[in-house]
Coordinates of C-alpha atoms and ligand atoms in Angstrom, one line a residue:
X1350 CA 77.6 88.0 55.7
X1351 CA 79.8 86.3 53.1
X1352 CA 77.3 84.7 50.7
X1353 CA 78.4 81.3 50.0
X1354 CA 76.0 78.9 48.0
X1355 CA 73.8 76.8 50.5
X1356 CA 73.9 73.4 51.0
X1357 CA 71.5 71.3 51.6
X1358 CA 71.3 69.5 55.1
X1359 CA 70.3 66.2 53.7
X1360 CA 73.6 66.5 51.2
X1361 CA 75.3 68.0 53.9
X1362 CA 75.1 65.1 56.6
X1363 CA 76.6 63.3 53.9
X1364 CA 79.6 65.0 52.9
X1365 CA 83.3 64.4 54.2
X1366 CA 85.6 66.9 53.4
X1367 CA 85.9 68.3 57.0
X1368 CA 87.5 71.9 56.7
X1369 CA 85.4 73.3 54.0
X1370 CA 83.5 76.3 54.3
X1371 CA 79.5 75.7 54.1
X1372 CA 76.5 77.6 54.3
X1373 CA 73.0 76.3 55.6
X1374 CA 69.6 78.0 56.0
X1375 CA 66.8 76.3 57.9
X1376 CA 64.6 76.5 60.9
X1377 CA 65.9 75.8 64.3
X1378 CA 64.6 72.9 66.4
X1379 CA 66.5 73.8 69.8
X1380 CA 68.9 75.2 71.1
X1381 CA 71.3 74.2 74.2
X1382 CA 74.4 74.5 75.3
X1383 CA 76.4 76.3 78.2
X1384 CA 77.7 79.8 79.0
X1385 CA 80.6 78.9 76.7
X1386 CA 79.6 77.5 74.0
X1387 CA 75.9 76.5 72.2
X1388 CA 74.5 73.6 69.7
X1389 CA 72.0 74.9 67.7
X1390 CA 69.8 71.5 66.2
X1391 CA 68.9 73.2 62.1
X1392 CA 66.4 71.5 59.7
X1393 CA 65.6 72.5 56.6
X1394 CA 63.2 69.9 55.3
X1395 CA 65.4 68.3 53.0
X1396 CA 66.0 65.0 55.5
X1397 CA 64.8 64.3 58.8
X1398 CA 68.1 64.8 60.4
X1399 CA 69.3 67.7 61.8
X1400 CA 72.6 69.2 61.4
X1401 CA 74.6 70.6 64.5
X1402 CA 75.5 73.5 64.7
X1403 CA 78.1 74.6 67.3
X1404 CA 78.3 78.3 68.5
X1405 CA 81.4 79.9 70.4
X1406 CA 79.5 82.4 72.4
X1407 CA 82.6 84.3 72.5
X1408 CA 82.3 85.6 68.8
X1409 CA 78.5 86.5 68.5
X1410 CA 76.8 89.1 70.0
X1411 CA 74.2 88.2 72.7
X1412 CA 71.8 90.2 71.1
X1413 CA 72.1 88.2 67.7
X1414 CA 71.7 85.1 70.0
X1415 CA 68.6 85.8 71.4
X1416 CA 66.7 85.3 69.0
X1417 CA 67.6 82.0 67.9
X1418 CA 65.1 80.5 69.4
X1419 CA 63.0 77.5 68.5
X1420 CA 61.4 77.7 65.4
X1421 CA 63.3 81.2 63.7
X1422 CA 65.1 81.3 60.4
X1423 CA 68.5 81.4 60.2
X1424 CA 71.7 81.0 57.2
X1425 CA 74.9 80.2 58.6
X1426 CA 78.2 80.2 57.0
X1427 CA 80.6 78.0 58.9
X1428 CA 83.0 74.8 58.7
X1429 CA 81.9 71.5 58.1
X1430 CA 84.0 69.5 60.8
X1431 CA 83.5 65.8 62.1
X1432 CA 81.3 65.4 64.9
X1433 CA 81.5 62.9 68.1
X1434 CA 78.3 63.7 69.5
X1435 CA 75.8 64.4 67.4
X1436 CA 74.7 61.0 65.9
X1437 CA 76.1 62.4 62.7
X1438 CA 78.9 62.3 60.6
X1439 CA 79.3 66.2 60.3
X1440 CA 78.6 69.1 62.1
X1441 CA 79.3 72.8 61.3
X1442 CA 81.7 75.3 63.4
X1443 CA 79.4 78.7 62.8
X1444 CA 81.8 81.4 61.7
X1445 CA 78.5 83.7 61.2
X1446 CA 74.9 83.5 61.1
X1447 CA 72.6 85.7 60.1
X1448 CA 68.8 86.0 61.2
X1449 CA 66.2 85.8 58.6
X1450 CA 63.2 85.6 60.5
X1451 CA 62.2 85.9 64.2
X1452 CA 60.2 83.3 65.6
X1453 CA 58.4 84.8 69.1
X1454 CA 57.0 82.5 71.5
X1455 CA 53.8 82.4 70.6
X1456 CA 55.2 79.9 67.9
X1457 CA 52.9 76.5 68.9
X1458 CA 55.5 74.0 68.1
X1459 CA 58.0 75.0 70.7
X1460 CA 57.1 72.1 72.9
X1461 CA 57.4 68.5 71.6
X1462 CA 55.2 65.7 72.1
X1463 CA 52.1 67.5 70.6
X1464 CA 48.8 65.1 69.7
X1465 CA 48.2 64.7 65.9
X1466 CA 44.7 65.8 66.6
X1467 CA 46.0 69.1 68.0
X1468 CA 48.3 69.3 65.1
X1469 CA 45.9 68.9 62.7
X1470 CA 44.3 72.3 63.9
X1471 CA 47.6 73.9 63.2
X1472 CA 47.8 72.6 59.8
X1473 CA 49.6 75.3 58.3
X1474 CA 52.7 75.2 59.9
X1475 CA 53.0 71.1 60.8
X1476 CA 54.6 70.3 58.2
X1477 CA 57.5 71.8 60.3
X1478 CA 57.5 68.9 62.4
X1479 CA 59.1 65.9 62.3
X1480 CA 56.4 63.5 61.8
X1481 CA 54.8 65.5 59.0
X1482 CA 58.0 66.2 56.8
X1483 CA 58.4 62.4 57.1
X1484 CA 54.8 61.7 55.8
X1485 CA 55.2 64.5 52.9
X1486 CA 58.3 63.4 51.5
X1487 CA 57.1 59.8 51.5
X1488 CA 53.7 61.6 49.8
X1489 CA 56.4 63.1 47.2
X1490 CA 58.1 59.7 46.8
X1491 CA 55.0 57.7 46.0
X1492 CA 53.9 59.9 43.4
X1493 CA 57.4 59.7 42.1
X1494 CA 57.4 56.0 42.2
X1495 CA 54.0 56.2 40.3
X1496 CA 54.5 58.0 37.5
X1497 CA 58.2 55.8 37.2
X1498 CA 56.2 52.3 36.9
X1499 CA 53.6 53.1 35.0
X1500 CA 56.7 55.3 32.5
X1501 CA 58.6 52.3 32.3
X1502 CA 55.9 50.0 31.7
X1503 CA 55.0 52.2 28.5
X1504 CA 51.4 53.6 30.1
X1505 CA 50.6 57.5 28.8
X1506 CA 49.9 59.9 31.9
X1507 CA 46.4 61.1 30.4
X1508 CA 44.8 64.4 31.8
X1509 CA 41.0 63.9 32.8
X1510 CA 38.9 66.6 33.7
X1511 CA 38.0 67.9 36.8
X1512 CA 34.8 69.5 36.4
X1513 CA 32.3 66.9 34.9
X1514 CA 28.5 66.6 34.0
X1515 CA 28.3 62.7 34.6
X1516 CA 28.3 60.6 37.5
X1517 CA 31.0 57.7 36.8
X1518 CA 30.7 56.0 40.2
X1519 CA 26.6 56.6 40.0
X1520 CA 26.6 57.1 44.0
X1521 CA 25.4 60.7 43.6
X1522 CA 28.4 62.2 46.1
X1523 CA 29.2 65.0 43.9
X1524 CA 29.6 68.4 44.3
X1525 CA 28.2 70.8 42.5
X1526 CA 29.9 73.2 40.4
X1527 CA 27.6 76.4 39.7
X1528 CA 27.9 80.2 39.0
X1529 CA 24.3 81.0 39.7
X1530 CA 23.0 82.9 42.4
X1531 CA 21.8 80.2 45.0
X1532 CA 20.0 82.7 47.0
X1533 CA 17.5 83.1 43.7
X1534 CA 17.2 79.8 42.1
X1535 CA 14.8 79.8 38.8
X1536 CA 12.7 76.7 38.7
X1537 CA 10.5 75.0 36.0
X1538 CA 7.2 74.1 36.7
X1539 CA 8.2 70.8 38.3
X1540 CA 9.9 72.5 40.9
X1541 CA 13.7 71.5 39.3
X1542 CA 16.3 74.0 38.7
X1543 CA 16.9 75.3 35.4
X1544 CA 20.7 74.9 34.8
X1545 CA 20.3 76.5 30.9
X1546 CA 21.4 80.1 31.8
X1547 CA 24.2 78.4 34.2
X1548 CA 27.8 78.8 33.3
X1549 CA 27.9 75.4 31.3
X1550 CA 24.3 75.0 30.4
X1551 CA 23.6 71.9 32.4
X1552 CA 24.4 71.0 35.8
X1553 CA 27.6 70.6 36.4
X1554 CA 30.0 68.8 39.4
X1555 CA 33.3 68.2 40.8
X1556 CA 34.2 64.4 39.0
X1557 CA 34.4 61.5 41.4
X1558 CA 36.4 59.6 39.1
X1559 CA 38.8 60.1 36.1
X1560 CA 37.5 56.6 34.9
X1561 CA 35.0 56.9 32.1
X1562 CA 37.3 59.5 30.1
X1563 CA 40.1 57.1 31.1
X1564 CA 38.7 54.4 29.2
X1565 CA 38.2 56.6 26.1
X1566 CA 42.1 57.3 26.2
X1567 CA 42.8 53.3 26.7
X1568 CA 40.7 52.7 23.9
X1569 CA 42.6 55.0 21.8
X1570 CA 46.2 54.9 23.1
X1571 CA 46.3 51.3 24.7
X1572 CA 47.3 51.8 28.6
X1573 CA 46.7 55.1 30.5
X1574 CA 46.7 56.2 33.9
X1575 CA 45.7 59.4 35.5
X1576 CA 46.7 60.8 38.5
X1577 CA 44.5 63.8 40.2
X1578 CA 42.0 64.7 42.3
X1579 CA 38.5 63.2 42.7
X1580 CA 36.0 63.9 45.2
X1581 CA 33.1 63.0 46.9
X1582 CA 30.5 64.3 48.9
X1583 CA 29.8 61.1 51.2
X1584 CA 28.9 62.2 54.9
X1585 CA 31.5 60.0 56.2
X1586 CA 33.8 60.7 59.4
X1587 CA 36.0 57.9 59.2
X1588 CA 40.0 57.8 59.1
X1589 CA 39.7 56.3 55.8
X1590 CA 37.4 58.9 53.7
X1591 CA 38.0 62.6 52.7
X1592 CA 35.7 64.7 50.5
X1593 CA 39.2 65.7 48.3
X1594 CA 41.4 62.8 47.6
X1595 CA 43.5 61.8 44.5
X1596 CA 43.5 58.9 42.8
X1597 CA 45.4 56.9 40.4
X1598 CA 43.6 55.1 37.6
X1599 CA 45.0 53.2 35.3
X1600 CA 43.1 51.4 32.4
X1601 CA 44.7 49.0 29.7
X1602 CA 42.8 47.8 26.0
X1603 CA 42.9 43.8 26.1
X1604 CA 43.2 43.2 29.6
X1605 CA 41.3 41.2 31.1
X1606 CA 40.4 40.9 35.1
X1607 CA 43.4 38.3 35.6
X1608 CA 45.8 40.8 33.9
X1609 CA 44.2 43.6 36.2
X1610 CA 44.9 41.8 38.9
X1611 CA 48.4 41.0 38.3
X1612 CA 48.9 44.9 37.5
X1613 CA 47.1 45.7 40.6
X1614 CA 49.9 43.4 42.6
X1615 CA 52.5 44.6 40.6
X1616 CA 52.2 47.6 41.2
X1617 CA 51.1 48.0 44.6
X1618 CA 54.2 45.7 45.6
X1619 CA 56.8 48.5 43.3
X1620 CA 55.6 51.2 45.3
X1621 CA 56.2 50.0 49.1
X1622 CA 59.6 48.7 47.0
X1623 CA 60.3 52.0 46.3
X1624 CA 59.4 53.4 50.3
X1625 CA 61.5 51.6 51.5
X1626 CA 64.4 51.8 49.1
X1627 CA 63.8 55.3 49.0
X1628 CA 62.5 56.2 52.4
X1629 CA 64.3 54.7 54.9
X1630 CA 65.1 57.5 57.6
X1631 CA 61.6 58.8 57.4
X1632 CA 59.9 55.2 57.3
X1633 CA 62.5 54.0 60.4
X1634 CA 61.4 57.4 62.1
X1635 CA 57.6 56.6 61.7
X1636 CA 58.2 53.0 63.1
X1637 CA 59.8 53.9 66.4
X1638 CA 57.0 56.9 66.9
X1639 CA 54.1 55.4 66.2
X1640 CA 53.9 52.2 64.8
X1641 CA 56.6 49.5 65.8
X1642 CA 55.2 47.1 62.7
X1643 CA 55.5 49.0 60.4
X1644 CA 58.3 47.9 58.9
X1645 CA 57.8 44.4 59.2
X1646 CA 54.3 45.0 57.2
X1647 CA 56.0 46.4 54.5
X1648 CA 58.3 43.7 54.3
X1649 CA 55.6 41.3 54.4
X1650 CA 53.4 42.8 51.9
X1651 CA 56.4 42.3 49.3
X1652 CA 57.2 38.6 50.3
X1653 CA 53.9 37.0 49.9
X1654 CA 51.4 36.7 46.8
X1655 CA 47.9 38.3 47.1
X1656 CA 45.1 36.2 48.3
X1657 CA 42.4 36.0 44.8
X1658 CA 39.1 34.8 45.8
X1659 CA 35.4 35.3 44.9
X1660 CA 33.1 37.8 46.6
X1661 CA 30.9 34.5 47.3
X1662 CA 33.8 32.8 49.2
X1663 CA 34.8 35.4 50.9
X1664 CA 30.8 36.0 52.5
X1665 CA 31.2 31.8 53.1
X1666 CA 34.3 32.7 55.3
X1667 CA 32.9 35.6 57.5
X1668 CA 29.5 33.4 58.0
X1669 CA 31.7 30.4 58.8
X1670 CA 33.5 33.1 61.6
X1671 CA 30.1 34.2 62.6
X1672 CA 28.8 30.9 63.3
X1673 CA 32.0 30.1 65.5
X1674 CA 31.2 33.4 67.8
X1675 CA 33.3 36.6 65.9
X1676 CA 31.3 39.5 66.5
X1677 CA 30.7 42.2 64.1
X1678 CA 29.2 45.3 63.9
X1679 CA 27.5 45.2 60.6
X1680 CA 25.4 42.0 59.6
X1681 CA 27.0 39.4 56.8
X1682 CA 24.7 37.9 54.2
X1683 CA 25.2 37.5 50.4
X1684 CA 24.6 40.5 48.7
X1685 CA 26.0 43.0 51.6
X1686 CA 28.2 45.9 50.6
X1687 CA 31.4 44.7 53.3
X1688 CA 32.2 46.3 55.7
X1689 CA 36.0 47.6 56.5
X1690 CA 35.6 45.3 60.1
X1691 CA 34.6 42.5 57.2
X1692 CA 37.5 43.6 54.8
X1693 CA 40.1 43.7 57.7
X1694 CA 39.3 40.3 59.1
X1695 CA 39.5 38.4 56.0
X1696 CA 43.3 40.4 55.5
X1697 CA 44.2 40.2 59.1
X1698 CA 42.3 37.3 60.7
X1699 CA 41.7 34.6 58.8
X1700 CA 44.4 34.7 55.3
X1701 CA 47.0 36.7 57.1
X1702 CA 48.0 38.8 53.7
X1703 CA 46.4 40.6 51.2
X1704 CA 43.4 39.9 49.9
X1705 CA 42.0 40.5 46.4
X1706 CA 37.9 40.1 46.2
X1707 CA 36.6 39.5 42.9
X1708 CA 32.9 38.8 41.2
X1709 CA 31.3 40.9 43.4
X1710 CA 26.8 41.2 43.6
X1711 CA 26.0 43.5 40.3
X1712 CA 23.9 45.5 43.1
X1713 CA 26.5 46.5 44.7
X1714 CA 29.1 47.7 42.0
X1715 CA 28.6 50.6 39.4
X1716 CA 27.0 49.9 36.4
X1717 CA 30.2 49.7 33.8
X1718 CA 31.5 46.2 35.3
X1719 CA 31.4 43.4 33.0
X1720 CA 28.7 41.3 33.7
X1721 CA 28.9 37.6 34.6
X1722 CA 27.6 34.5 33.1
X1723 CA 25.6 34.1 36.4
X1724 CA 23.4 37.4 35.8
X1725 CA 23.9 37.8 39.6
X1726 CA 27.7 38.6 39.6
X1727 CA 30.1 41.6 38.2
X1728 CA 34.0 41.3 37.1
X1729 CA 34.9 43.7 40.0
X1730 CA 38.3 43.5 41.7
X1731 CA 39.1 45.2 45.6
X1732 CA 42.3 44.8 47.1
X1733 CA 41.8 44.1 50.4
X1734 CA 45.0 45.5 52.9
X1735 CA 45.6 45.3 56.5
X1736 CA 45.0 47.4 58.3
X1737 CA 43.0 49.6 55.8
X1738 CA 40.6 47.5 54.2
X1739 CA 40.2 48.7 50.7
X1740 CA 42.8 50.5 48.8
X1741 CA 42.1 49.4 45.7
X1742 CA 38.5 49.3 43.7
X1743 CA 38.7 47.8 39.6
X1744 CA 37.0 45.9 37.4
X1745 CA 37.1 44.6 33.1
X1746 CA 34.7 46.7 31.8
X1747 CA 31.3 45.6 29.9
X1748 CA 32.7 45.7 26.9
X1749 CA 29.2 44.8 25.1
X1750 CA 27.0 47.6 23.7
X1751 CA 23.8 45.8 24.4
X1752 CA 24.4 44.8 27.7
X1753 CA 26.1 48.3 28.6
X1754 CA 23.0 50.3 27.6
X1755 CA 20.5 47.8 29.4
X1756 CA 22.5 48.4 32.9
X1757 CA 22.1 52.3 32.2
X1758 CA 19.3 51.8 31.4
X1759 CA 18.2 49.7 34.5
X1760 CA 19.6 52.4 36.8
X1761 CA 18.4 55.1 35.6
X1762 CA 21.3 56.4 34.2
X1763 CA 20.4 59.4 32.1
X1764 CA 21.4 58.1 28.7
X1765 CA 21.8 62.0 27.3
X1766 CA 25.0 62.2 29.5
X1767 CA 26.9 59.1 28.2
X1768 CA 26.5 58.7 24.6
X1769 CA 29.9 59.3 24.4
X1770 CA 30.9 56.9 27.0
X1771 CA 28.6 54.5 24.9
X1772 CA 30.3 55.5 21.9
X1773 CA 33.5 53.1 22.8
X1774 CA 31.4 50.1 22.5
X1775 CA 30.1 51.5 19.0
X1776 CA 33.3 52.2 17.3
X1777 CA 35.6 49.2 17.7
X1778 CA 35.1 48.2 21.3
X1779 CA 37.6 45.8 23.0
X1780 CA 37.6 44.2 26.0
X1781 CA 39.6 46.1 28.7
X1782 CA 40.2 46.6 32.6
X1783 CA 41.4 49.2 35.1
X1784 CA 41.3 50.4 38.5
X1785 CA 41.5 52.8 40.7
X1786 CA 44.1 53.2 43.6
X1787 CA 43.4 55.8 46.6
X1788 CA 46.6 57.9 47.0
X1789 CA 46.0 58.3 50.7
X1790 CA 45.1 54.8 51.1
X1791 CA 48.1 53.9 49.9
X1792 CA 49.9 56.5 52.4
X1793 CA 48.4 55.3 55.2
X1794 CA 49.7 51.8 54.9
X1795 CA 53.2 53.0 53.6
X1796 CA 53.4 55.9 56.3
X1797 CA 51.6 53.9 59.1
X1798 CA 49.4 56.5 60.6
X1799 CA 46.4 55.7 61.3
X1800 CA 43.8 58.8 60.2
X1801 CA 43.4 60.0 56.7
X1802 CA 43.7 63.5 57.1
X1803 CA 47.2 63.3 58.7
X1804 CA 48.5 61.7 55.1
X1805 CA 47.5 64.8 53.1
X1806 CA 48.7 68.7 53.8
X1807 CA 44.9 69.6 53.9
X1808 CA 42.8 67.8 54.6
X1809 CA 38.6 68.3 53.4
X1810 CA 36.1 66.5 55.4
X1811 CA 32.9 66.9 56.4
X1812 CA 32.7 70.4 58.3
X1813 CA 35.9 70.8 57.3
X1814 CA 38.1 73.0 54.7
X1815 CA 39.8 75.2 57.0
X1816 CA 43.5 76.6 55.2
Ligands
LIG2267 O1 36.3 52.0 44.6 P1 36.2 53.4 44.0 O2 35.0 54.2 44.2 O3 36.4 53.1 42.4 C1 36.3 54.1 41.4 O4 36.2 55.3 41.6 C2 36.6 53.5 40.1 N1 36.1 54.5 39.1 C3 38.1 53.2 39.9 C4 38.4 52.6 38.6 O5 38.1 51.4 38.3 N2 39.1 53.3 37.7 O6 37.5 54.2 44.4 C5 38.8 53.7 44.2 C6 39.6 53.9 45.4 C7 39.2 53.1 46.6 O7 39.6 51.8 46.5 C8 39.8 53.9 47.7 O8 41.2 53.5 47.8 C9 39.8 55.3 47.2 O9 39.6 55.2 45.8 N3 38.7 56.1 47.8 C10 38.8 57.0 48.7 N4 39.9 57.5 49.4 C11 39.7 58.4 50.3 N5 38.5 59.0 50.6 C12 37.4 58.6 49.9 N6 36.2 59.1 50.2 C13 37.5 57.5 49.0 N7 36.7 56.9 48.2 C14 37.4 56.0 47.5
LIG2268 MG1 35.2 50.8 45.9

């Protein structure tokens, strides 16, 4: 076959010199047509749209034609013409196509209309359907949009580590990170594990949070963000948590929790900008398939200031809903960790928008927040979405040496492991804010679907790490 450079399907669909000799490669979605004459549908990931292809039976062999079958791998060298039919622009006259994989028909994607549970047990090969090369580009886009905003606005993409011997979040979810042979652990005489002859001398996990070295990089170069992966070992089945997400975290010197809030708005609102800017065909797609609002949500999200409110106010609200006969699952009292149900009915139910929570019980929050007046209350921040509850978790820091090491030492904190961390409010400390934004959480609201593990290629969950 001629080799002529390839095209791209999503530049293709836009071109308009009709006449000119293309190629394409990509997968085929179907094929149809008559004893005369066939229309091959090609994708090839770059758009959601297929390109036509139309085939004169009468100049290919049957035996090339075959095996174009639903799912195989083809190039084709043909001309770009207009098309009438195919709810596109252009279309391609094949001139010669060439096989470059077989697909038999034991390929599981054959039939449409497949479940996205069933889908998520082939999760190798979905990202050859429709629904999941919308979701992954829009995944692609966001971190585009991401790293652009916090670029422009002057922040320093700083590298954290991923393997970490302190506990930022203090909710002891981690995973462990070992070379020694589990199957003979040596023991002191208290019955703990000795961790000196292990491969970094001391215990040793997966990090749940980029945070804590965050802040020593914000204290340094002014405003950072990371970007990466985090994880945690909470037993939870829900469509909001997985044991391997990433998270951006952004921390700033001098801000304060009214400027965190502001950033946290800012920048939430920039990214749904940019989805749907940036996004449309995949984002319209998603909306007609599985969630007709969608759209609109976006929309709405960037029309309307957050809600800001106190933790406090927010309790006196679901009690006042209580009283009137709202049901919930979970019980609502000062002091209660809430509850997604909670989260989503304050967002959805009562103010309609976004919500952002602040001043949260000191119980309830990890032990870096900046502690209130009150000695009951921390400066923590959530953003509170529909549908999703909370995407966001942040908080101004204690940025007060005294007060810092009383909290570790309150909890329990072993003070060996953050001296370092402890260090910042020796040498120069400042006042200063971040937060953290979950990636998928942020997916699920700009994609729509509803379940966690269909917004990342694959997925880790309890019982769970198959490909
Ligand atoms: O609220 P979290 O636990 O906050 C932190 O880790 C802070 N160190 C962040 C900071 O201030 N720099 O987690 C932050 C966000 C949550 O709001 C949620 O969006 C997401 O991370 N998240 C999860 N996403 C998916 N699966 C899980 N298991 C998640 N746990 C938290
Ligand atoms: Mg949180």
């Amino acid at each position: 076959m001629e080799k002529i450079s390839r095209t791209k399907i999503v530049d293709l669909l836009k071109r308009e010199d009709f006449g000119a000799t293309v190629n394409v490669k990509g997968w085929v979605r179907t094929r149809r047509g008559s004893k005369q004459v066939n229309f091959i549908a090609l994708n090839d990931g770059s758009t959601i749209n297929n390109v036509q292809v139309v085939v004169d039976l009468a100049s290919f062999s049957e035996d090339l034609l075959k095996d174009v079958t639903t799912g195989a791998c083809v190039s084709i060298n043909g001309i770009l013409t207009e098309s009438v039919g195919s709810g596109q622009k252009a279309e391609i006259q094949a001139s010669d196509i060439e096989l470059l994989g077989a697909c038999d028909n034991t390929y599981p994607l054959q039939k449409k209309g497949h479940t996205l549970e069933f889908l998520r047990e082939i999760a190798h090969l979905r990202p050859r359907t429709n629904t999941f090369g919308a979701v992954f580009r829009i995944r692609h886009n966001m971190a585009m949009a991401i790293h652009t905003y916090f670029h422009q606005k002057g922040f320093f993409y700083f590298h954290t580590p991923i393997i970490t011997a302190s506990d930022c979040e203090g909710a002891g979810q981690m995973f462990q990170v070992t070379t020694k042979n589990l199957y003979d652990l040596k023991k002191d005489e208290t019955g703990s594990i000795i961790y000196d002859d292990d491969f970094f001398g001391k215990q040793a996990s997966l990090t749940v949070s980029g945070q804590l070295e965050g802040e020593l990089a914000a204290t340094a170069l002014g405003a950072i963000y990371t970007f990466g992966p985090t994880f945690r070992a909470e037993n939870s089945n829900t469509p909001r948590h997985l044991a391997e997400f990433w998270m951006i975290e952004p921390e700033v010197a001098f801000n304060d929790i009214t400027d965190n809030m502001d950033l946290a708005e800012d920048f939430i609102k920039y990214c749904v900008r940019w989805a749907l800017d940036n996004c449309s065909d995949d984002i319209k797609f998603l909306n007609d398939m599985f969630d007709k609002g969608l759209i609109e949500r976006l929309q709405s999200v960037l029309k309307e200031s957050f809600v800001r409110l106190p933790y406090t106010e927010g309790i006196n609200i679901l009690e006042a809903a209580v009283a009137n006969g709202r049901k919930f699952e979970f019980p609502v009292y000062w002091g209660v960790d809430l509850a997604s149900e909670h989260e989503r009915y304050l967002v959805e139910e009562h103010f309609k928008r976004p919500v952002i929570l602040t001043d949260y019980p000191k119980e309830i929050k990890a032990f870096y927040m900046k502690q209130n007046e009150d000695g009951k209350t921390v400066r923590a921040m959530d953003v509170l979405f529909p549908k999703i509850g909370e995407i966001i978790g942040g908080s101004e820091r204690e940025s007060d040496y005294d007060k810092l090491a009383k909290r570790i030492e309150e909890l329990q904190i072993p003070s060996k492991d953050m001296w370092w961390y402890l260090d910042t409010r020796k040498f120069g400390t400042c006042p200063h804010a971040g937060f953290g934004l979950g990636f998928e959480r942020l997916l699920l609201f700009v994609t729509g679907m509803a379940n966690i593990r269909d917004v990342i290629p694959f997925p880790r969950t309890p019982r769970n790490a198959d490909f």
